[in-house]
Tab-separated table of C-alpha atoms and ligand atoms in Angstrom:
chain	number	residue	atom	x	y	z
A	989	MET	CA	167.061	91.518	96.202
A	990	THR	CA	165.846	92.440	99.681
A	991	CYS	CA	166.260	96.108	100.660
A	992	PRO	CA	168.151	96.347	103.973
A	993	ASN	CA	166.096	99.403	104.910
A	994	CYS	CA	162.466	98.504	104.141
A	995	SER	CA	162.918	94.695	103.845
A	996	ARG	CA	160.898	94.629	100.623
A	997	GLU	CA	161.805	92.497	97.655
A	998	VAL	CA	162.939	95.053	95.039
A	999	PRO	CA	164.822	95.056	91.704
A	1000	ASP	CA	168.598	94.932	91.984
A	1001	ALA	CA	169.480	98.563	91.172
A	1002	GLU	CA	171.287	101.593	92.529
A	1003	PHE	CA	168.362	102.598	94.751
A	1004	CYS	CA	165.439	100.818	96.376
A	1005	ALA	CA	162.309	101.361	94.255
A	1006	ASN	CA	160.168	101.281	97.358
A	1007	CYS	CA	161.968	103.488	99.889
A	1008	GLY	CA	164.811	105.167	97.972
A	1009	HIS	CA	167.555	103.682	100.100
A	1010	PRO	CA	170.896	103.357	98.256
A	1011	LEU	CA	171.564	99.688	97.549
A	1012	ARG	CA	174.958	99.773	95.878
A	1013	GLY	CA	178.275	101.443	95.875
A	1014	GLU	CA	180.093	103.406	98.499
A	1015	ARG	CA	177.070	105.538	99.346
A	1016	THR	CA	175.295	104.111	102.308
A	1017	LYS	CA	173.872	107.344	103.647
A	1018	ARG	CA	170.683	108.416	102.050
A	1019	GLY	CA	170.277	111.885	100.533
A	1020	PHE	CA	167.389	114.353	100.492
A	1021	SER	CA	164.502	112.597	98.715
A	1022	ALA	CA	163.786	115.613	96.510
A	1023	ALA	CA	167.468	116.001	95.532
A	1024	PRO	CA	169.238	112.729	96.313
A	1025	ASN	CA	172.694	114.075	95.529
A	1026	GLU	CA	172.442	116.441	98.498
A	1027	SER	CA	172.446	115.379	102.086
A	1028	LEU	CA	169.332	115.934	104.128
A	1029	HIS	CA	170.618	118.230	106.849
A	1030	VAL	CA	172.366	120.819	104.687
A	1031	PRO	CA	170.488	124.145	104.371
A	1032	ARG	CA	170.413	124.476	100.575
A	1033	ILE	CA	167.872	127.106	99.561
A	1034	VAL	CA	166.996	126.118	95.983
A	1035	SER	CA	166.411	122.385	96.486
A	1036	THR	CA	164.404	123.071	99.661
A	1037	LEU	CA	162.167	125.861	98.369
A	1038	PHE	CA	161.841	124.346	94.887
A	1039	PRO	CA	161.801	120.590	95.538
A	1040	HIS	CA	160.086	119.645	92.277
A	1041	LEU	CA	163.027	120.823	90.192
A	1042	PRO	CA	165.071	118.121	88.479
A	1043	GLU	CA	168.600	118.378	89.815
A	1044	GLN	CA	170.065	119.696	86.574
A	1045	ASP	CA	167.628	122.656	86.607
A	1046	MET	CA	168.635	123.674	90.107
A	1047	ALA	CA	171.825	125.291	88.837
A	1048	SER	CA	169.953	127.873	86.760
A	1049	PHE	CA	167.755	128.771	89.732
A	1050	ARG	CA	170.847	129.171	91.914
A	1051	ILE	CA	172.336	131.485	89.288
A	1052	ALA	CA	169.077	133.486	89.150
A	1053	LEU	CA	169.042	133.850	92.937
A	1054	VAL	CA	172.701	134.835	93.255
A	1055	GLY	CA	172.488	137.105	90.178
A	1056	GLY	CA	169.418	138.819	91.620
A	1057	LEU	CA	171.184	139.380	94.921
A	1058	VAL	CA	174.190	140.884	93.139
A	1059	VAL	CA	171.832	143.335	91.388
A	1060	VAL	CA	170.119	144.210	94.685
A	1061	VAL	CA	173.463	144.841	96.423
A	1062	ALA	CA	174.768	146.828	93.444
A	1063	LEU	CA	171.685	149.086	93.534
A	1064	ALA	CA	172.277	149.701	97.236
A	1065	ILE	CA	175.959	150.502	96.655
A	1066	LEU	CA	174.939	152.941	93.894
A	1067	ARG	CA	172.671	154.616	96.485
A	1068	LEU	CA	169.579	153.798	94.438
A	1069	PHE	CA	167.872	152.815	97.672
A	1070	PRO	CA	164.200	152.812	96.586
A	1071	LEU	CA	165.077	150.620	93.596
A	1072	ALA	CA	167.230	148.361	95.771
A	1073	LEU	CA	164.342	147.897	98.201
A	1074	VAL	CA	161.859	147.112	95.435
A	1075	ALA	CA	164.298	144.659	93.839
A	1076	ALA	CA	164.902	143.013	97.224
A	1077	ALA	CA	161.153	142.711	97.780
A	1078	VAL	CA	160.373	141.039	94.458
A	1079	LEU	CA	163.463	138.825	93.988
A	1080	VAL	CA	162.502	135.620	95.830
A	1081	PRO	CA	158.740	135.860	94.996
A	1082	LEU	CA	159.628	136.286	91.306
A	1083	ILE	CA	161.925	133.244	91.306
A	1084	THR	CA	159.199	131.264	93.089
A	1085	VAL	CA	156.664	132.151	90.389
A	1086	LEU	CA	159.177	131.149	87.682
A	1087	TYR	CA	159.645	127.834	89.470
A	1088	VAL	CA	155.929	127.123	89.602
A	1089	ILE	CA	155.571	127.895	85.901
A	1090	ASP	CA	158.711	125.918	85.022
A	1091	VAL	CA	157.802	122.660	86.734
A	1092	ASP	CA	154.058	123.010	86.165
A	1093	VAL	CA	153.419	121.154	89.410
A	1094	TYR	CA	149.670	121.540	89.304
A	1095	GLU	CA	149.135	120.643	85.694
A	1096	ASP	CA	145.412	119.935	86.044
A	1097	GLU	CA	144.722	123.107	88.042
A	1098	PRO	CA	146.896	125.340	85.913
A	1099	LEU	CA	148.371	128.014	88.132
A	1100	ARG	CA	145.040	128.825	89.766
A	1101	VAL	CA	145.970	127.446	93.128
A	1102	ILE	CA	149.399	128.967	93.218
A	1103	ALA	CA	148.010	132.269	91.931
A	1104	PHE	CA	145.531	132.195	94.810
A	1105	THR	CA	148.285	131.446	97.328
A	1106	ALA	CA	150.569	134.140	95.945
A	1107	ALA	CA	147.756	136.711	95.779
A	1108	TRP	CA	146.817	135.860	99.355
A	1109	GLY	CA	150.411	136.521	100.417
A	1110	VAL	CA	150.609	139.809	98.480
A	1111	VAL	CA	147.314	141.223	99.769
A	1112	GLY	CA	147.992	140.034	103.308
A	1113	GLY	CA	151.502	141.469	103.192
A	1114	LEU	CA	150.325	144.858	101.911
A	1115	LEU	CA	147.649	145.050	104.635
A	1116	VAL	CA	150.071	144.046	107.384
A	1117	GLY	CA	152.652	146.467	105.955
A	1118	VAL	CA	150.164	149.346	106.126
A	1119	LEU	CA	149.134	148.244	109.599
A	1120	THR	CA	152.784	148.232	110.672
A	1121	ARG	CA	153.201	151.839	109.557
A	1122	ALA	CA	149.922	152.853	111.170
A	1123	ILE	CA	150.567	151.487	114.633
A	1124	ALA	CA	154.355	151.865	114.782
A	1125	PRO	CA	154.581	155.352	116.326
A	1126	ALA	CA	151.962	154.810	119.023
A	1127	GLY	CA	152.732	154.258	122.681
A	1128	GLY	CA	155.909	154.216	124.744
A	1129	THR	CA	159.005	152.150	124.037
A	1130	GLY	CA	157.751	149.138	125.985
A	1131	SER	CA	154.374	148.836	124.328
A	1132	ARG	CA	155.926	149.627	120.957
A	1133	THR	CA	158.328	146.702	121.358
A	1134	LEU	CA	155.423	144.479	122.364
A	1135	VAL	CA	153.486	145.458	119.247
A	1136	GLN	CA	156.436	145.153	116.878
A	1137	ALA	CA	157.952	141.991	118.336
A	1138	VAL	CA	154.865	140.005	119.337
A	1139	VAL	CA	151.587	141.356	117.939
A	1140	LEU	CA	152.739	142.001	114.366
A	1141	PRO	CA	154.662	138.694	114.013
A	1142	ALA	CA	151.604	136.842	115.364
A	1143	ILE	CA	149.327	138.564	112.846
A	1144	SER	CA	151.876	137.862	110.095
A	1145	VAL	CA	152.106	134.141	110.873
A	1146	ALA	CA	148.303	133.880	111.040
A	1147	VAL	CA	147.931	135.619	107.667
A	1148	MET	CA	150.700	133.590	105.970
A	1149	LEU	CA	149.233	130.291	107.198
A	1150	GLY	CA	145.675	131.376	106.417
A	1151	GLY	CA	146.026	131.022	102.636
A	1152	PRO	CA	147.337	127.455	102.728
A	1153	LEU	CA	144.692	126.549	105.344
A	1154	VAL	CA	141.955	127.540	102.875
A	1155	LEU	CA	143.374	124.842	100.565
A	1156	LEU	CA	143.767	122.163	103.254
A	1157	PRO	CA	140.233	120.741	102.799
A	1158	TYR	CA	140.773	120.081	99.076
A	1159	ARG	CA	141.393	116.397	98.516
A	1160	LYS	CA	143.246	117.188	95.339
A	1161	PHE	CA	146.212	118.747	97.106
A	1162	ASN	CA	146.970	115.925	99.404
A	1163	ASP	CA	150.764	115.687	99.597
A	1164	VAL	CA	152.927	117.130	102.335
A	1165	LEU	CA	154.821	118.674	99.435
A	1166	ASP	CA	151.634	120.539	98.397
A	1167	GLY	CA	151.221	121.983	101.886
A	1168	ALA	CA	154.884	122.952	102.072
A	1169	THR	CA	154.721	124.585	98.612
A	1170	PHE	CA	151.587	126.582	99.497
A	1171	GLY	CA	153.104	127.672	102.812
A	1172	ALA	CA	156.414	128.724	101.301
A	1173	THR	CA	154.733	130.565	98.396
A	1174	ALA	CA	152.391	132.507	100.690
A	1175	ALA	CA	155.351	133.323	102.960
A	1176	VAL	CA	157.694	134.713	100.292
A	1177	THR	CA	154.991	136.797	98.597
A	1178	PHE	CA	153.853	138.067	102.005
A	1179	ALA	CA	157.416	139.025	103.004
A	1180	GLY	CA	157.924	140.864	99.714
A	1181	ALA	CA	154.620	142.745	99.950
A	1182	VAL	CA	155.382	143.925	103.503
A	1183	VAL	CA	158.677	145.383	102.256
A	1184	LEU	CA	156.920	147.093	99.324
A	1185	ALA	CA	154.173	148.545	101.542
A	1186	ASN	CA	156.774	149.940	103.926
A	1187	ALA	CA	159.075	151.160	101.176
A	1188	PHE	CA	156.361	153.059	99.329
A	1189	SER	CA	155.059	154.808	102.417
A	1190	LEU	CA	158.642	155.504	103.498
A	1191	PHE	CA	159.634	157.160	100.254
A	1192	SER	CA	156.312	158.869	99.511
A	1193	ALA	CA	156.617	160.531	102.903
A	1194	GLY	CA	159.753	162.232	101.621
A	1195	PHE	CA	162.171	159.893	103.392
A	1196	ARG	CA	165.760	160.733	102.569
A	1197	PRO	CA	167.914	157.753	103.210
A	1198	LEU	CA	170.838	158.503	105.450
A	1199	GLY	CA	173.463	156.248	106.868
A	1200	GLN	CA	176.271	154.143	105.598
A	1201	ILE	CA	176.046	152.246	102.354
A	1202	GLY	CA	177.171	149.197	104.343
A	1203	SER	CA	174.053	149.347	106.477
A	1204	TRP	CA	171.929	149.547	103.360
A	1205	VAL	CA	173.637	146.514	101.860
A	1206	ALA	CA	172.899	144.581	105.065
A	1207	LEU	CA	169.317	145.846	105.044
A	1208	VAL	CA	168.579	144.788	101.463
A	1209	LEU	CA	170.190	141.383	102.077
A	1210	THR	CA	168.027	140.999	105.183
A	1211	LEU	CA	164.832	141.954	103.340
A	1212	GLY	CA	165.733	140.324	100.033
A	1213	VAL	CA	166.920	136.918	101.158
A	1214	ALA	CA	167.209	136.277	104.917
A	1215	ARG	CA	163.612	137.141	105.847
A	1216	PRO	CA	161.795	135.556	102.883
A	1217	VAL	CA	163.831	132.348	103.218
A	1218	LEU	CA	163.249	132.245	106.985
A	1219	PHE	CA	159.498	132.798	106.599
A	1220	ALA	CA	159.287	130.230	103.798
A	1221	GLY	CA	161.029	127.700	106.046
A	1222	LEU	CA	158.834	128.432	109.062
A	1223	ILE	CA	155.484	128.609	107.277
A	1224	GLY	CA	156.292	125.849	104.764
A	1225	SER	CA	157.259	123.521	107.628
A	1226	ALA	CA	154.180	124.372	109.705
A	1227	ALA	CA	151.894	123.886	106.687
A	1228	GLY	CA	153.701	120.624	105.825
A	1229	ALA	CA	153.124	119.384	109.388
A	1230	LEU	CA	149.420	120.237	109.095
A	1231	TRP	CA	149.197	118.367	105.787
A	1232	LEU	CA	150.958	115.297	107.193
A	1233	ARG	CA	148.572	115.171	110.137
A	1234	TYR	CA	145.273	115.957	108.408
A	1235	ARG	CA	145.513	115.479	104.663
A	1236	ALA	CA	148.332	113.338	103.320
A	1237	PRO	CA	147.795	109.652	102.491
A	1238	ALA	CA	150.588	108.924	104.927
A	1239	ARG	CA	151.214	105.571	106.510
A	1240	ASP	CA	152.307	107.156	109.742
A	1241	ARG	CA	150.812	110.567	110.478
A	1242	ARG	CA	153.070	110.919	113.490
A	1243	ALA	CA	156.281	110.218	111.614
A	1244	LEU	CA	157.591	113.731	112.303
A	1245	GLY	CA	157.334	113.204	116.038
A	1246	LEU	CA	156.891	116.228	118.242
A	1247	MET	CA	157.799	118.605	115.406
A	1248	GLY	CA	154.907	117.180	113.390
A	1249	ASN	CA	152.363	118.059	116.049
A	1250	PRO	CA	150.452	120.945	114.424
A	1251	VAL	CA	150.297	122.953	117.656
A	1252	VAL	CA	154.040	122.574	118.223
A	1253	ALA	CA	154.839	123.337	114.570
A	1254	VAL	CA	152.702	126.502	114.487
A	1255	ALA	CA	154.093	127.608	117.878
A	1256	LEU	CA	157.623	127.077	116.574
A	1257	ALA	CA	156.863	129.132	113.444
A	1258	LEU	CA	155.469	131.890	115.660
A	1259	ALA	CA	158.505	131.744	117.958
A	1260	GLY	CA	160.788	132.032	114.923
A	1261	ALA	CA	158.883	135.091	113.662
A	1262	ILE	CA	159.048	136.749	117.106
A	1263	VAL	CA	162.791	136.103	117.486
A	1264	ALA	CA	163.348	137.466	113.969
A	1265	ALA	CA	161.390	140.631	114.817
A	1266	LEU	CA	163.344	141.124	118.065
A	1267	ILE	CA	166.639	140.668	116.214
A	1268	GLN	CA	165.632	143.298	113.667
A	1269	ILE	CA	164.424	145.794	116.268
A	1270	LYS	CA	167.149	145.445	118.867
A	1271	LEU	CA	170.395	144.608	117.080
A	1272	PRO	CA	172.688	146.431	114.633
A	1273	VAL	CA	171.754	145.527	111.078
A	1274	TRP	CA	174.881	143.456	110.245
A	1275	VAL	CA	174.661	141.446	113.477
A	1276	GLY	CA	170.959	140.994	112.790
A	1277	LEU	CA	171.676	139.799	109.253
A	1278	VAL	CA	174.101	137.133	110.495
A	1279	LEU	CA	171.660	135.905	113.159
A	1280	LEU	CA	168.717	135.897	110.730
A	1281	ALA	CA	170.828	133.937	108.243
A	1282	VAL	CA	171.520	131.323	110.944
A	1283	LEU	CA	167.791	131.144	111.774
A	1284	ALA	CA	166.913	130.918	108.076
A	1285	ALA	CA	169.395	128.048	107.621
A	1286	ALA	CA	167.835	126.198	110.559
A	1287	SER	CA	164.354	126.738	109.090
A	1288	MET	CA	165.562	125.321	105.739
A	1289	VAL	CA	166.756	122.136	107.483
A	1290	TRP	CA	163.375	121.885	109.242
A	1291	LEU	CA	161.531	122.236	105.929
A	1292	ARG	CA	163.818	119.648	104.289
A	1293	VAL	CA	163.052	117.137	107.035
A	1294	VAL	CA	159.303	117.801	106.709
A	1295	ILE	CA	159.433	117.295	102.922
A	1296	HIS	CA	161.710	114.257	103.194
A	1297	VAL	CA	159.559	112.501	105.803
A	1298	GLY	CA	156.419	113.422	103.857
A	1299	LEU	CA	157.781	111.887	100.642
A	1300	ARG	CA	158.800	108.744	102.519
A	1301	GLU	CA	155.477	108.327	104.320
A	1302	GLU	CA	153.356	108.966	101.242
A	1303	ALA	CA	155.123	106.314	99.217
A	1304	SER	CA	152.457	104.020	97.869
A	1305	GLU	CA	152.035	100.395	98.836
A	1306	GLU	CA	151.524	99.379	95.228
A	1307	GLY	CA	154.116	97.346	93.400
A	1308	LEU	CA	156.212	98.406	90.447
A	1309	GLY	CA	154.572	99.957	87.412
A	1310	GLU	CA	155.638	100.065	83.798
A	1311	GLU	CA	159.040	101.126	82.634
A	1312	MET	CA	159.340	104.923	82.308
A	1313	VAL	CA	162.003	107.577	81.904
A	1314	CYS	CA	162.939	109.421	85.079
A	1315	ALA	CA	162.467	113.189	84.709
A	1316	ASN	CA	165.441	113.786	86.985
A	1317	CYS	CA	168.170	111.509	85.593
A	1318	HIS	CA	166.540	110.662	82.217
A	1319	ARG	CA	167.335	106.976	82.642
A	1320	PRO	CA	164.766	104.188	82.418
A	1321	THR	CA	163.273	103.006	85.686
A	1322	PRO	CA	160.130	101.128	86.630
A	1323	ALA	CA	157.386	103.454	87.855
A	1324	ALA	CA	157.704	103.194	91.619
A	1325	ASN	CA	157.982	105.360	94.685
A	1326	PHE	CA	161.609	106.186	93.957
A	1327	CYS	CA	163.723	106.195	90.809
A	1328	THR	CA	165.903	103.083	90.975
A	1329	ARG	CA	168.712	104.892	89.139
A	1330	CYS	CA	169.032	108.235	90.968
A	1331	GLY	CA	166.985	107.750	94.165
A	1332	MET	CA	164.725	110.767	93.561
A	1333	SER	CA	161.221	110.520	94.973
A	1334	MET	CA	158.810	110.324	92.050
A	1335	LEU	CA	156.340	112.402	94.046
A	1336	ALA	CA	158.883	115.218	93.791
A	1337	LEU	CA	159.281	114.955	90.046
A	1338	PRO	CA	157.699	117.535	87.768
A	1339	LYS	CA	154.618	116.213	85.938
A	1340	ALA	CA	153.975	112.534	85.226
A	1341	ARG	CA	153.521	111.749	88.859
A	1342	PRO	CA	152.772	108.053	89.204
A	1343	GLY	CA	149.459	107.107	90.722
A	1344	GLY	CA	147.995	110.482	89.836
A	1345	THR	CA	147.401	113.340	92.240
A	1346	THR	CA	143.649	113.522	92.258
B	537	ZN	ZN1	163.800	99.901	100.574
B	538	ZN	ZN1	166.158	109.077	88.192
């Protein structure tokens, strides 16, 4: 039959093998290419940060994330503040590492690339964390705000993007999804390391935590989930935009429009980091948490669009391949750009990526 979306002649199935458009049934609106059961513009954390997961594995990652947050909050309520801070710092980076191991995305470069990206984030985060402590007390209120709300976020964005940029020239990692994964991984490990650097110097200096338990709960939620997710969205999207423009085998390098312009994307990531810093400096912690959560949700939608457009534009021009079993829905489908049974992009499937990645 002819697909109404891409006008190609494709097998009569639930989804178009070429573009992933739903061909049958009541569903006419297309879902997120890396998780076709979800709609594109909904800020789901797990399917956005971990797009290679088959949909049935996403549940266990959601449980891990929520369970981890419960532990972090419980530690704060029990007044075990140093432990709560450490747990908040490592939660999202740890789940990210588990994801990378679980899906084995870079099977021919086993973990080396991701280890590099994560190590870059950790070292960069520790250095920026130490720098934050070192320059925080200097100057009057005005210059201190300038440093904390503009200079440090700018350094942070530059450091977080720096790791992925080292990998940009490698032909091997040529998907938008690669760029987005490197960006998000560097961002979450960076965010965690900054928290650790600050926490250690805070507590080794004999800091005795005062204040309401409620404020601590808001603080650990801010540091444990809102900030890492926001940074992952901002840096993952900016890196994805860079990959689409300079690296990906995309049909249309300008498919993201203005948001895909690398200068605009990096400026937007920087603006997000500056607004986040201002929110944290100027507003009460609960208000700040709510606003950061809204920003983080917006950054997740941005990253989803970048990934979705990337997967669509990188779809190959080749015809259908041999029959295979989809790693997402486990039903037989011809090897193509999209599974004809569940609509998942085969570029977003773990392993067995058609066409190879080299
Ligand atoms: Zn189509
Ligand atoms: Zn499938």
